mmCIF file of C-alpha atoms and ligand atoms in Angstrom:
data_model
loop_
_atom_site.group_PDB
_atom_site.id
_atom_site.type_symbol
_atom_site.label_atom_id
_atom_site.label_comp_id
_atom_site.label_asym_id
_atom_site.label_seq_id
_atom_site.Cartn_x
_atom_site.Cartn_y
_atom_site.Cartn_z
ATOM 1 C CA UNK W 1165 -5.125 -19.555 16.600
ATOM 2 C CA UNK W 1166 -7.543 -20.307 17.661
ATOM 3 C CA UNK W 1167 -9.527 -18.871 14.327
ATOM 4 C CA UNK W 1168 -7.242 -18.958 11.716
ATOM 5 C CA UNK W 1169 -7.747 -18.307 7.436
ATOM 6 C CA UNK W 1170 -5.117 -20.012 5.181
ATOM 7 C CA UNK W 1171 -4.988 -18.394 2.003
ATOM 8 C CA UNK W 1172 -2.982 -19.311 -1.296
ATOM 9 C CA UNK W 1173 -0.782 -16.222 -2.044
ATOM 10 C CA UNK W 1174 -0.619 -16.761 -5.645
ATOM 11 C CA UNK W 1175 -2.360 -19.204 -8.464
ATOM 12 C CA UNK W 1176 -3.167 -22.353 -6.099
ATOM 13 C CA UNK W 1177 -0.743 -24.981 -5.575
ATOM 14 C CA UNK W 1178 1.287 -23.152 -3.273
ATOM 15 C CA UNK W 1179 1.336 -26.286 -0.584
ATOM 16 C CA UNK W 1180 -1.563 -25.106 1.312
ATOM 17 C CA UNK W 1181 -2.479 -29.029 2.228
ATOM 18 C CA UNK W 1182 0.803 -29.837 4.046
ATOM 19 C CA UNK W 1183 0.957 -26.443 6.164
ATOM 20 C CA UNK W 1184 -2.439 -27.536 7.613
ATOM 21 C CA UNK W 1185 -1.647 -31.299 7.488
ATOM 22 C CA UNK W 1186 0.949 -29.911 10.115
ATOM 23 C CA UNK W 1187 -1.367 -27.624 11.952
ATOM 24 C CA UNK W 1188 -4.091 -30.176 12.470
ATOM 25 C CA UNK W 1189 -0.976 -32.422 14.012
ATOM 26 C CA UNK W 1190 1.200 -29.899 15.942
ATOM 27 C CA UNK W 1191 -1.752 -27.749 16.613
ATOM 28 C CA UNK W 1192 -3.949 -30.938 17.493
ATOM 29 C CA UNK W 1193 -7.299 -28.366 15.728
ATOM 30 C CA UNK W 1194 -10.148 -29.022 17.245
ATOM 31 C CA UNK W 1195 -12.188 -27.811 13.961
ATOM 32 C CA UNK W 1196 -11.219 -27.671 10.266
ATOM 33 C CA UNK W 1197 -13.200 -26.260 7.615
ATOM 34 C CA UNK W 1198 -12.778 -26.830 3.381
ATOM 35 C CA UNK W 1199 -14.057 -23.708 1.318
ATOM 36 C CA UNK W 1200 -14.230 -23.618 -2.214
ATOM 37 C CA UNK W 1201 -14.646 -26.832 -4.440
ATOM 38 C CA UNK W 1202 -13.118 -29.895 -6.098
ATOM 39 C CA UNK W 1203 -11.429 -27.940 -8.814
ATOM 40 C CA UNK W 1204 -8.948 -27.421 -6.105
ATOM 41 C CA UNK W 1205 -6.875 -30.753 -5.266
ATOM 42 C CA UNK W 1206 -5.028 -30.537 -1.760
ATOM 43 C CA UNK W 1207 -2.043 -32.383 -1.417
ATOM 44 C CA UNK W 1208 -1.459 -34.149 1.866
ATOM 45 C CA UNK W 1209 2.286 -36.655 2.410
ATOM 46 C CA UNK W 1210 2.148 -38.514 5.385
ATOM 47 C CA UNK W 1211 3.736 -41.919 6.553
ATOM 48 C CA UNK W 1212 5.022 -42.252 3.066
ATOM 49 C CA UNK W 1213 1.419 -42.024 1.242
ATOM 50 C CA UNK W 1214 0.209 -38.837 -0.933
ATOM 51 C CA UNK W 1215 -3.412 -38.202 -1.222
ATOM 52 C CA UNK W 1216 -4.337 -35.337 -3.865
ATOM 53 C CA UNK W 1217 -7.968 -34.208 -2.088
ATOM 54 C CA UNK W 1218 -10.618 -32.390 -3.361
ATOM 55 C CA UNK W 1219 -13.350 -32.699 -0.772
ATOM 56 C CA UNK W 1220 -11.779 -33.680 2.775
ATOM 57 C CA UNK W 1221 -9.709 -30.993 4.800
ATOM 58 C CA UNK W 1222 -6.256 -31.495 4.470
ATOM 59 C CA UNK W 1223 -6.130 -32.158 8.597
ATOM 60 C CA UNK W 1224 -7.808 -35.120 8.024
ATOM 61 C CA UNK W 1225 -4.865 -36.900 9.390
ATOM 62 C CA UNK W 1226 -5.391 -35.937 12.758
ATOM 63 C CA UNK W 1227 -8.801 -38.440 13.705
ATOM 64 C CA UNK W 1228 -9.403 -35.627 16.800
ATOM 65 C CA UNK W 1229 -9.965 -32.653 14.060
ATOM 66 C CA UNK W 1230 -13.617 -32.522 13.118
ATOM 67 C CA UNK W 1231 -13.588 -31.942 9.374
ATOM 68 C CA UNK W 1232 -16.794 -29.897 8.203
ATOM 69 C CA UNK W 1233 -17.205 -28.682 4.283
ATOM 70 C CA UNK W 1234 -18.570 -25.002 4.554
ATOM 71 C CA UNK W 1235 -21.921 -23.752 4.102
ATOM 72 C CA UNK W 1236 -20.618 -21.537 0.880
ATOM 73 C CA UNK W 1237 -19.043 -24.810 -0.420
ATOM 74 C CA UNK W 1238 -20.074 -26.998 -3.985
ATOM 75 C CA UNK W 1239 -20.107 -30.320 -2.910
ATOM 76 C CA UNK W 1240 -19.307 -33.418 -5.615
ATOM 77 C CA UNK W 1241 -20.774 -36.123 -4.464
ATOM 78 C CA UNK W 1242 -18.953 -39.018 -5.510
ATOM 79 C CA UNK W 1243 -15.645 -36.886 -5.208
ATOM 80 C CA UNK W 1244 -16.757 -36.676 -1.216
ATOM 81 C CA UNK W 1245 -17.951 -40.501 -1.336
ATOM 82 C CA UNK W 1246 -14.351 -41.686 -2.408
ATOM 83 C CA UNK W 1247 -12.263 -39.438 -0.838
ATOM 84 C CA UNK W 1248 -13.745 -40.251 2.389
ATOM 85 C CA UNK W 1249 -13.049 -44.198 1.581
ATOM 86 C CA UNK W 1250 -9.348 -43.559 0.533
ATOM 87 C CA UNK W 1251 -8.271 -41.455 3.603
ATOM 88 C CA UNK W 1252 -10.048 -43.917 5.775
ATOM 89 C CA UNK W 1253 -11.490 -41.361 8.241
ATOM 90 C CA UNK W 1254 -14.588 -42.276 10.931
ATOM 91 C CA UNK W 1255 -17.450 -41.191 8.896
ATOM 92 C CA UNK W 1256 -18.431 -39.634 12.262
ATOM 93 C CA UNK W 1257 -15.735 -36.616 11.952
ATOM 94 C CA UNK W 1258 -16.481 -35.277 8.954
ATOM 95 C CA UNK W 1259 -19.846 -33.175 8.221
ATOM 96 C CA UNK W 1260 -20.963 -30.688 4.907
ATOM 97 C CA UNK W 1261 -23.070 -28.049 6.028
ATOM 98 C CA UNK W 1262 -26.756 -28.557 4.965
ATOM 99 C CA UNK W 1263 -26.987 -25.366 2.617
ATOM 100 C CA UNK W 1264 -23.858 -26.269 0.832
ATOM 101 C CA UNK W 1265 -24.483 -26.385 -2.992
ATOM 102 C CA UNK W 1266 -24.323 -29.959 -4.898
ATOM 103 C CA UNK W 1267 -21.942 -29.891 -8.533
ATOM 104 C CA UNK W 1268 -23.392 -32.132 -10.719
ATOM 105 C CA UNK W 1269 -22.129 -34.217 -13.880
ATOM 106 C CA UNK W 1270 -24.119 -31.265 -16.084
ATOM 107 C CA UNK W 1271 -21.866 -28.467 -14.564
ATOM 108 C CA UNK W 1272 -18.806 -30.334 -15.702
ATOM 109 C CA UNK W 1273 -20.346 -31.060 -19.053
ATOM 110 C CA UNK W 1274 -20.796 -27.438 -19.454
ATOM 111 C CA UNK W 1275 -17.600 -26.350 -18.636
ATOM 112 C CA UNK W 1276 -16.112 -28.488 -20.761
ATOM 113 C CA UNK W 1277 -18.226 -27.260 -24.100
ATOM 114 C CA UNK W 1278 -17.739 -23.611 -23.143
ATOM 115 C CA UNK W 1279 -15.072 -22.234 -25.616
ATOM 116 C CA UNK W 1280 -14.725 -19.112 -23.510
ATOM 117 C CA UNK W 1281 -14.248 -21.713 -20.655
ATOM 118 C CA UNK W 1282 -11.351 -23.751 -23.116
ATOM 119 C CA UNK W 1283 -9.222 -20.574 -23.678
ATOM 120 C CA UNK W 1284 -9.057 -19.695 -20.307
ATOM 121 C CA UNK W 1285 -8.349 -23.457 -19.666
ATOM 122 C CA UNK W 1286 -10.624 -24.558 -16.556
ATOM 123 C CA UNK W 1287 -10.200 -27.654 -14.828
ATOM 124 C CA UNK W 1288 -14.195 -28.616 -16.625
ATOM 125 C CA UNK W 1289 -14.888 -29.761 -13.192
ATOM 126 C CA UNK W 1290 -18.261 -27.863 -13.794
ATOM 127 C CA UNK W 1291 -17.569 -25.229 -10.740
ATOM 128 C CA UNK W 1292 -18.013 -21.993 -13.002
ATOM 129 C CA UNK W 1293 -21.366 -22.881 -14.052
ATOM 130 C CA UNK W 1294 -22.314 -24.653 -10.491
ATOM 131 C CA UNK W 1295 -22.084 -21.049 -9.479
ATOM 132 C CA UNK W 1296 -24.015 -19.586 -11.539
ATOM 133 C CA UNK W 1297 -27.186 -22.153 -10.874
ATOM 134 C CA UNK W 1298 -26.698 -21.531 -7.528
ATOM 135 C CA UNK W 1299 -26.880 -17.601 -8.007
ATOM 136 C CA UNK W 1300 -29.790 -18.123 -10.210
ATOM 137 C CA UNK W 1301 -31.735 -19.970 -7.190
ATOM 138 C CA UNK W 1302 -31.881 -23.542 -8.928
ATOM 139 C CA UNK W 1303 -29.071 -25.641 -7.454
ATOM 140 C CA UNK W 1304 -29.893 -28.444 -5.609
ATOM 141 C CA UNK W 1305 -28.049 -28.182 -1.868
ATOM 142 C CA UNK W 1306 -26.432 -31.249 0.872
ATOM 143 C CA UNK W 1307 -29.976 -31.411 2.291
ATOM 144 C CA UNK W 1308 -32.087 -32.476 -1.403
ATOM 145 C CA UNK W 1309 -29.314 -35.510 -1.626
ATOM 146 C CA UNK W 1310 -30.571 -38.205 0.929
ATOM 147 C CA UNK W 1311 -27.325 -40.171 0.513
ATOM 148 C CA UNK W 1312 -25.862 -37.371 2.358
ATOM 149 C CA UNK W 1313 -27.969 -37.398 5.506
ATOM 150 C CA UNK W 1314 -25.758 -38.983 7.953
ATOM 151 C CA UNK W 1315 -23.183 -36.413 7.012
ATOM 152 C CA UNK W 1316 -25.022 -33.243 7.070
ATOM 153 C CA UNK W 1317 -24.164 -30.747 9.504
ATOM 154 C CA UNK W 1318 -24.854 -26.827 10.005
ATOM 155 C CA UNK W 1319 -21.231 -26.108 10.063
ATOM 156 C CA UNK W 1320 -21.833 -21.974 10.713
ATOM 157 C CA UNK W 1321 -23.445 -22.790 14.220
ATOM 158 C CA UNK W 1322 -20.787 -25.768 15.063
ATOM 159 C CA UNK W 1323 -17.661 -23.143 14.021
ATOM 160 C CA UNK W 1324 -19.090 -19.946 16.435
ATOM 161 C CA UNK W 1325 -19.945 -22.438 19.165
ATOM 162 C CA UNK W 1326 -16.774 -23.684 18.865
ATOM 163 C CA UNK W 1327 -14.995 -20.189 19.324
ATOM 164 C CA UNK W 1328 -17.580 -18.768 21.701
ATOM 165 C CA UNK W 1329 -15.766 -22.445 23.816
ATOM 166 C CA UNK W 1330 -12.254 -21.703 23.223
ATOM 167 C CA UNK W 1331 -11.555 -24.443 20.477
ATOM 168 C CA UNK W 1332 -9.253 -24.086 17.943
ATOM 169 C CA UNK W 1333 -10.848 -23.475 14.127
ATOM 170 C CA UNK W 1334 -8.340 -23.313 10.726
ATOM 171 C CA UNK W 1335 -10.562 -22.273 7.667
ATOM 172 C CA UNK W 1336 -8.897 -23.933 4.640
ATOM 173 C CA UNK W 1337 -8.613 -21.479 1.857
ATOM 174 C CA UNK W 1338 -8.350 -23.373 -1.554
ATOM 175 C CA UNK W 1339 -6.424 -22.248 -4.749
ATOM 176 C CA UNK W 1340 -4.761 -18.873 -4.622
ATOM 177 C CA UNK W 1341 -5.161 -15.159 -4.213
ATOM 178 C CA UNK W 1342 -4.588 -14.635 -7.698
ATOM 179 C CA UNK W 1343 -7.259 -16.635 -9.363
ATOM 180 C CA UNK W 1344 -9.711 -14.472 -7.378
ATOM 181 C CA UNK W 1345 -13.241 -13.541 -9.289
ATOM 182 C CA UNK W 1346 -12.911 -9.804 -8.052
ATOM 183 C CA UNK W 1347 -9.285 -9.260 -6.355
ATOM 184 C CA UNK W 1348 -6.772 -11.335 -8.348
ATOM 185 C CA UNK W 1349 -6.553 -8.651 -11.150
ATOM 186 C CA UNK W 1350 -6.478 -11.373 -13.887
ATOM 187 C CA UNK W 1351 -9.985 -11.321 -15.330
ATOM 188 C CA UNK W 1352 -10.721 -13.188 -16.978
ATOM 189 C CA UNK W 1353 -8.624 -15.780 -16.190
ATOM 190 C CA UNK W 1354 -9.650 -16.660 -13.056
ATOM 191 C CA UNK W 1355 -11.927 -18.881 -11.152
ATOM 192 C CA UNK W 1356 -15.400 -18.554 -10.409
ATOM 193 C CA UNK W 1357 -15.018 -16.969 -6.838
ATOM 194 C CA UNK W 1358 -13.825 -14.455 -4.681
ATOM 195 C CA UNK W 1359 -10.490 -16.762 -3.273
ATOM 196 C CA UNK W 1360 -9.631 -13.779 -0.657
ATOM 197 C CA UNK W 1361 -9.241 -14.614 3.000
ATOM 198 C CA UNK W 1362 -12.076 -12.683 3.861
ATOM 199 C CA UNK W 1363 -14.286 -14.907 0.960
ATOM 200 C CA UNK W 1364 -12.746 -17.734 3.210
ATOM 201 C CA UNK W 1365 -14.185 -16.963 6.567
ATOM 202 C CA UNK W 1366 -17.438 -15.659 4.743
ATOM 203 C CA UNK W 1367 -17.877 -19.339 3.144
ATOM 204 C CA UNK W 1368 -17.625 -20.667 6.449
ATOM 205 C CA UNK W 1369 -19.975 -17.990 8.143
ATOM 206 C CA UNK W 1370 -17.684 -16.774 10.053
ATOM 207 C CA UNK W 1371 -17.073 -12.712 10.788
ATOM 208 C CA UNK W 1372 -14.052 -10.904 10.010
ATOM 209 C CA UNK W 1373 -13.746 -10.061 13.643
ATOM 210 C CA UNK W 1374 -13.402 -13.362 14.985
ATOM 211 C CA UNK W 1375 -10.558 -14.207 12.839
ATOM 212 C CA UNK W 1376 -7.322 -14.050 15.046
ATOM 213 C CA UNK W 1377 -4.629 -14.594 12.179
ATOM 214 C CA UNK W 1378 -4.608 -14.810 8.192
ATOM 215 C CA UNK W 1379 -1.671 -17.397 6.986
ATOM 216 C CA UNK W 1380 -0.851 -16.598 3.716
ATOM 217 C CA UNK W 1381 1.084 -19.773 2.242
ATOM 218 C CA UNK W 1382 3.811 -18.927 -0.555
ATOM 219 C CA UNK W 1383 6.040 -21.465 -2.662
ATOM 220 C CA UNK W 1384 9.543 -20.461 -3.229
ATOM 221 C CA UNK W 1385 8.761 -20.214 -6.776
ATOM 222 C CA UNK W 1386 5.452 -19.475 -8.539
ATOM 223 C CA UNK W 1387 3.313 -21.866 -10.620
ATOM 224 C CA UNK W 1388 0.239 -21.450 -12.295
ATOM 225 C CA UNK W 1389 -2.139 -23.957 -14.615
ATOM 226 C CA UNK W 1390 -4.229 -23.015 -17.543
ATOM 227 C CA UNK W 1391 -3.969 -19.341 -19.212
ATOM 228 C CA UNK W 1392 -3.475 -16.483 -17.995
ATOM 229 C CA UNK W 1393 -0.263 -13.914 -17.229
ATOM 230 C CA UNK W 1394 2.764 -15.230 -15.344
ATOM 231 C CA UNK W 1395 5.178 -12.734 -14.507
ATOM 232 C CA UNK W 1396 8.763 -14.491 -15.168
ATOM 233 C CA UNK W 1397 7.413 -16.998 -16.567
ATOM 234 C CA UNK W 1398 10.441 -19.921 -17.674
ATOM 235 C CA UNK W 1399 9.880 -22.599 -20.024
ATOM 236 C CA UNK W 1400 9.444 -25.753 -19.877
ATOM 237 C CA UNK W 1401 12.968 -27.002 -20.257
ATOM 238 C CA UNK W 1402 14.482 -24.454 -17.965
ATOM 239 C CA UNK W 1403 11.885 -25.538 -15.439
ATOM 240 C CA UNK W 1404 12.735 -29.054 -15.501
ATOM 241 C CA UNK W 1405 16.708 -28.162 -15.045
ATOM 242 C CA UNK W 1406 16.034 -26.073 -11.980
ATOM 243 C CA UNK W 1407 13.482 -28.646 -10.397
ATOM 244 C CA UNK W 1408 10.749 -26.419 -10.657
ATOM 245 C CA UNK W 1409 8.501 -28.337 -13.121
ATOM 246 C CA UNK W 1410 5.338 -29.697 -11.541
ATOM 247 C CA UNK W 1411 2.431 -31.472 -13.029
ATOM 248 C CA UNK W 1412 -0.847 -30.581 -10.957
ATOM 249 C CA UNK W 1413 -2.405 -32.873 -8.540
ATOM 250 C CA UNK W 1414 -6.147 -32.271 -9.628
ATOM 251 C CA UNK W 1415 -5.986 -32.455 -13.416
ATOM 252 C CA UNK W 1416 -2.471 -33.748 -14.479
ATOM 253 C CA UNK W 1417 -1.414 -30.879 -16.641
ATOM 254 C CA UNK W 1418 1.546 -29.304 -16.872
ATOM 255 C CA UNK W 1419 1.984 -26.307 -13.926
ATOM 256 C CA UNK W 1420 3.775 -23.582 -16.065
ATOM 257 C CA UNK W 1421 6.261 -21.912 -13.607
ATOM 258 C CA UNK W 1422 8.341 -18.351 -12.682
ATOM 259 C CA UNK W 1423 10.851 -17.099 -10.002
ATOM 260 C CA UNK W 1424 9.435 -15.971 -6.818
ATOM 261 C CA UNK W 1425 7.741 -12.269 -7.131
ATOM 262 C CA UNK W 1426 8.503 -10.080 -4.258
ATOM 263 C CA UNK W 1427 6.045 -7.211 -5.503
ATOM 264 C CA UNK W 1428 3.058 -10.060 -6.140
ATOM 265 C CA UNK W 1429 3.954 -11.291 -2.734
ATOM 266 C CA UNK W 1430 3.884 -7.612 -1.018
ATOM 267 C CA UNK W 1431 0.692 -7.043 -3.005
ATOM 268 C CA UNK W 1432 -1.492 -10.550 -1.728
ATOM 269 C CA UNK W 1433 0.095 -10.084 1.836
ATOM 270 C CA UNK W 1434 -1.672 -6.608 1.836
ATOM 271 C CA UNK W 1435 -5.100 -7.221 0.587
ATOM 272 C CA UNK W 1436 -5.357 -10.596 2.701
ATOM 273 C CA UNK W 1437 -4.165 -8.332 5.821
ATOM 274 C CA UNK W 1438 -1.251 -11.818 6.461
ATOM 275 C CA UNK W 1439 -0.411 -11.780 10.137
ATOM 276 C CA UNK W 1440 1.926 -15.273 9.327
ATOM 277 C CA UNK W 1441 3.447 -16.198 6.279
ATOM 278 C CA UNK W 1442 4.746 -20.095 5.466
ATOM 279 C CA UNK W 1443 6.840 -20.388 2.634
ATOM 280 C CA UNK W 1444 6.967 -23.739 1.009
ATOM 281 C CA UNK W 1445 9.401 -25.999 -0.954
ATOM 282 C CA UNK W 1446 12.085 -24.168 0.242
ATOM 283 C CA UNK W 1447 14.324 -27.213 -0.533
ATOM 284 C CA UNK W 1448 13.566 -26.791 -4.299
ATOM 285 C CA UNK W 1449 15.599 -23.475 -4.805
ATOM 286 C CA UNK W 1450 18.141 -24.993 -1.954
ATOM 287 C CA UNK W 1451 18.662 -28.277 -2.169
ATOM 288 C CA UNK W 1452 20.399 -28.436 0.721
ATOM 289 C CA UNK W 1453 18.034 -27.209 3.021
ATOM 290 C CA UNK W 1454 15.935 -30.537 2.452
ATOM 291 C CA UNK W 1455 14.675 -32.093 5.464
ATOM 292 C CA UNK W 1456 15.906 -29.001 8.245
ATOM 293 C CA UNK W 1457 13.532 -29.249 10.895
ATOM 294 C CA UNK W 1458 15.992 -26.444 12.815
ATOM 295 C CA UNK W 1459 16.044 -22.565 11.465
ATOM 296 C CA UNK W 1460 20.006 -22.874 12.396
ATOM 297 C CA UNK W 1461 20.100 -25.553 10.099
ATOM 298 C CA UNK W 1462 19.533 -23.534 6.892
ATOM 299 C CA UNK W 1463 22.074 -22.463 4.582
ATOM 300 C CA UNK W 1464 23.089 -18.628 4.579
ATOM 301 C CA UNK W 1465 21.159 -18.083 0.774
ATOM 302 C CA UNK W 1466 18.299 -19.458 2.290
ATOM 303 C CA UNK W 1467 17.778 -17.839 5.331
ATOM 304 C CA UNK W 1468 18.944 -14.694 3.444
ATOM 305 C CA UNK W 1469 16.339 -15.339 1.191
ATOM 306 C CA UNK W 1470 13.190 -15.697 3.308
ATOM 307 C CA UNK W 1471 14.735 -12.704 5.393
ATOM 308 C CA UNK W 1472 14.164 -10.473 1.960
ATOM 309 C CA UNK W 1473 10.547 -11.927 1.753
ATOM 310 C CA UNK W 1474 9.896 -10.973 5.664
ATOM 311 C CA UNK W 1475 11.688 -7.293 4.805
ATOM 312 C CA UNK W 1476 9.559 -6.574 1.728
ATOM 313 C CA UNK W 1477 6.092 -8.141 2.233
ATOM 314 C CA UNK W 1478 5.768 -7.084 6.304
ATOM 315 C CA UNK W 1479 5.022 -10.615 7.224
ATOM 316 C CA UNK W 1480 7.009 -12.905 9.253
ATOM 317 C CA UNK W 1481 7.890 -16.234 7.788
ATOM 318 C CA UNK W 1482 6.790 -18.944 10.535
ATOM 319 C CA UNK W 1483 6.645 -21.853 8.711
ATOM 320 C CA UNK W 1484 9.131 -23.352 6.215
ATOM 321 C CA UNK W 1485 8.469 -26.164 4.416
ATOM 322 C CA UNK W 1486 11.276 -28.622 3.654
ATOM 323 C CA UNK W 1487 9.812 -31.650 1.824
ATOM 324 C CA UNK W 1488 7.142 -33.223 0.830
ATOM 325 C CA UNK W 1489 5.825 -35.017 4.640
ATOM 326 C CA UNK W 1490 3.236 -32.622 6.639
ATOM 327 C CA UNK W 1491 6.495 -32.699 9.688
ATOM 328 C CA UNK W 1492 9.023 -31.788 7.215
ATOM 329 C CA UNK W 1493 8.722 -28.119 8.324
ATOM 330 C CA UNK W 1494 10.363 -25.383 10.470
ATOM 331 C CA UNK W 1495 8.172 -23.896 13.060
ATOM 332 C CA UNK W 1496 9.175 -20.533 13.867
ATOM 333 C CA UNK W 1497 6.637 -19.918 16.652
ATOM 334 C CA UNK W 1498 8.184 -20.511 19.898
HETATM 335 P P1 IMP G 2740 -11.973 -23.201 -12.795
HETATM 336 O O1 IMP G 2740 -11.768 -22.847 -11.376
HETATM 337 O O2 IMP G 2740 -11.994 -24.703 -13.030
HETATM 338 O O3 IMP G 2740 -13.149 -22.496 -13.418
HETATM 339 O O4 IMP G 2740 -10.676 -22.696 -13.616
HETATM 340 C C1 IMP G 2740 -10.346 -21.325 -13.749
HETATM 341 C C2 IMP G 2740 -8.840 -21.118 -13.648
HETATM 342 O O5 IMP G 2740 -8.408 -21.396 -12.327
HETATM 343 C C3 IMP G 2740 -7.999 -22.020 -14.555
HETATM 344 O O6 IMP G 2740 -6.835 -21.305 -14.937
HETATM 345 C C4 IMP G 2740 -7.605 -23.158 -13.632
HETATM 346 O O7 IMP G 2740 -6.419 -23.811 -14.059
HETATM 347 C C5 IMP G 2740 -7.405 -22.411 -12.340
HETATM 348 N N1 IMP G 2740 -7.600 -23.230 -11.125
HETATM 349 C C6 IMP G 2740 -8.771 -23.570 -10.546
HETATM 350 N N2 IMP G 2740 -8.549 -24.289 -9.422
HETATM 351 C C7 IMP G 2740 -7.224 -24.383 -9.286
HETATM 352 C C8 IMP G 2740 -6.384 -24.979 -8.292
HETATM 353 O O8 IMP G 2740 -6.800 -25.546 -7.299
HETATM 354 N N3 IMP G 2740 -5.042 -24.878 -8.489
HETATM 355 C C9 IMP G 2740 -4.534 -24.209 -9.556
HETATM 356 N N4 IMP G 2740 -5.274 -23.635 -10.490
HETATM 357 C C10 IMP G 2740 -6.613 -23.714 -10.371
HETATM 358 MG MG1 MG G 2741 -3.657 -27.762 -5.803
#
């Protein structure tokens, strides 16, 4: 703080939405801004309700946060429309910047009838080829859709205001390192942008040097949907016995999954330059650590454990997640 990127450290899905759920509480952000699109569902538990979102920052649950959708965002429309209803937020704190690009019912329909698209096994929510209208100078963007209006915003001035004033800005990263369009190393199987921290703070307009610290979020095991290489990678059945298996919050497939990679993780801490690391689910591969709000609480494996991810990716573990609500979390900091 106060300018911090949260990036996913391998395919999405690492918990991204609860570490800033927290932030935006503990933290009390004074700005938080969504990236990327509604392939990406964030998953936010708090006083016992889960919302899966795929428009509104995950810090929505703090009503002093102002909530702004970048200027390199795709926004869906009616995804936006409803998700604002369901989390109940004054329509006054949340804005989408005016050149933000629109996805529209056609992009999904593409997707979907794309066999490349199939075998690499998109989410068809259309993003791939909203990209590519936008590149080719047709899209339609938040100021050509007047049922935005009241919402529109210019989110790049409001963000370097904010930091020229001191306030407190976390740029929400969405799915993970390793579905990036140019870093990942997994092309083709990967999304249809760069999902770097530096591609974060560049959606939002904001320069690499105002960026004070780059949280890279990891999950104690890895999980990735649709095709592509997974290092490790269990089945099904041997997922389910170890607790691991996960069905994703955006489309409702099955999330394929593997053991933690050390080398993956030394590799994404590097090219994201991670000052912070959170580790998430922790409880999963201990059960008994489920609920520890206290570092002296954890069992010996487990603090062994994270001290081997510290040790080998350079990056010092600050917060642990411990179940499923935004406070069920270690802080490290102080
Ligand atoms: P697309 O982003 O829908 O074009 O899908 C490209 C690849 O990225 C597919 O393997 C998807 O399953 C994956 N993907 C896209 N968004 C997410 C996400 O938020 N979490 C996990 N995987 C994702
Ligand atoms: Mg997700």
């Amino acid at each position: 703080m106060p300018c911090s990127v949260i990036v996913g450290a391998f395919w999405g899905d690492e918990g991204k939405g609860k570490i800033i759920s927290y932030l935006a509480l503990k933290d009390n952000l004074d700005f938080c801004v969504r990236t990327g699109s509604v392939n990406a569902a964030h998953t936010v538990w708090y006083e016992g309700k889960k919302f899966a979102l795929h428009m509104v920052p995950a810090a929505f649950i703090n009503p002093k946060t102002r909530l702004l959708i970048a200027a390199g965002a795709n926004v869906d429309v009616k995804t936006f429309f409803d998700e604002v209803a369901l989390t109940q937020i004054n329509k006054k704190i949340i804005g989408i910047d005016q050149n933000a690009s629109i996805i529209e019912q056609k992009h999904a329909d593409q997707d979907k009838a794309s066999a490349v698209n199939k075998g690499i096994g998109t989410t068809g929510r259309g993003v791939g080829p909203a990209l590519e209208e936008r590149v080719r100078r047709t899209a339609k963007l938040a100021k050509d859709i007047p049922e935005l209006k009241a919402f529109l915003a210019d989110e790049v001035a409001e963000v370097n205001d904010g930091l020229d004033a001191g306030k407190s800005v976390l740029l929400e990263g969405t799915q993970g390192f390793l579905l990036s369009l140019f870093l990942g190393g997994g092309y083709p199987y990967v999304t249809g942008r760069d999902t770097g921290a530096s591609a974060i703070a560049s959606e939002a307009g904001v320069g690499p040097t105002r960026v004070d610290d780059v949280i890279i979020v990891y999950k104690s095991f890895m999980t990735r949907v649709g095709a592509g290489p997974l290092p490790g990678e269990i089945t099904k059945e041997e997922a389910l016995k170890r607790g691991w298996f996960e069905v994703a919050a955006g489309t409702g497939r099955d999330r394929r999954s593997a053991p933690f990679d050390f080398d993956l993780a030394k590799k994404t801490a590097k090219i994201n330059g991670a000052t912070q690391g959170a580790m998430t689910k922790l409880d999963c591969i201990y059960p008994t650590c489920k609920g520890a709000r206290k570092y002296s609480d954890l069992p010996k494996e487990a603090k062994e454990f994270i001290k081997e991810v510290e040790t080998r990716t350079g990056v010092p573990i600050v917060f642990i997640g411990t179940g499923p609500d935004a406070l069920d979390l270690i802080d490290r900091r102080t």
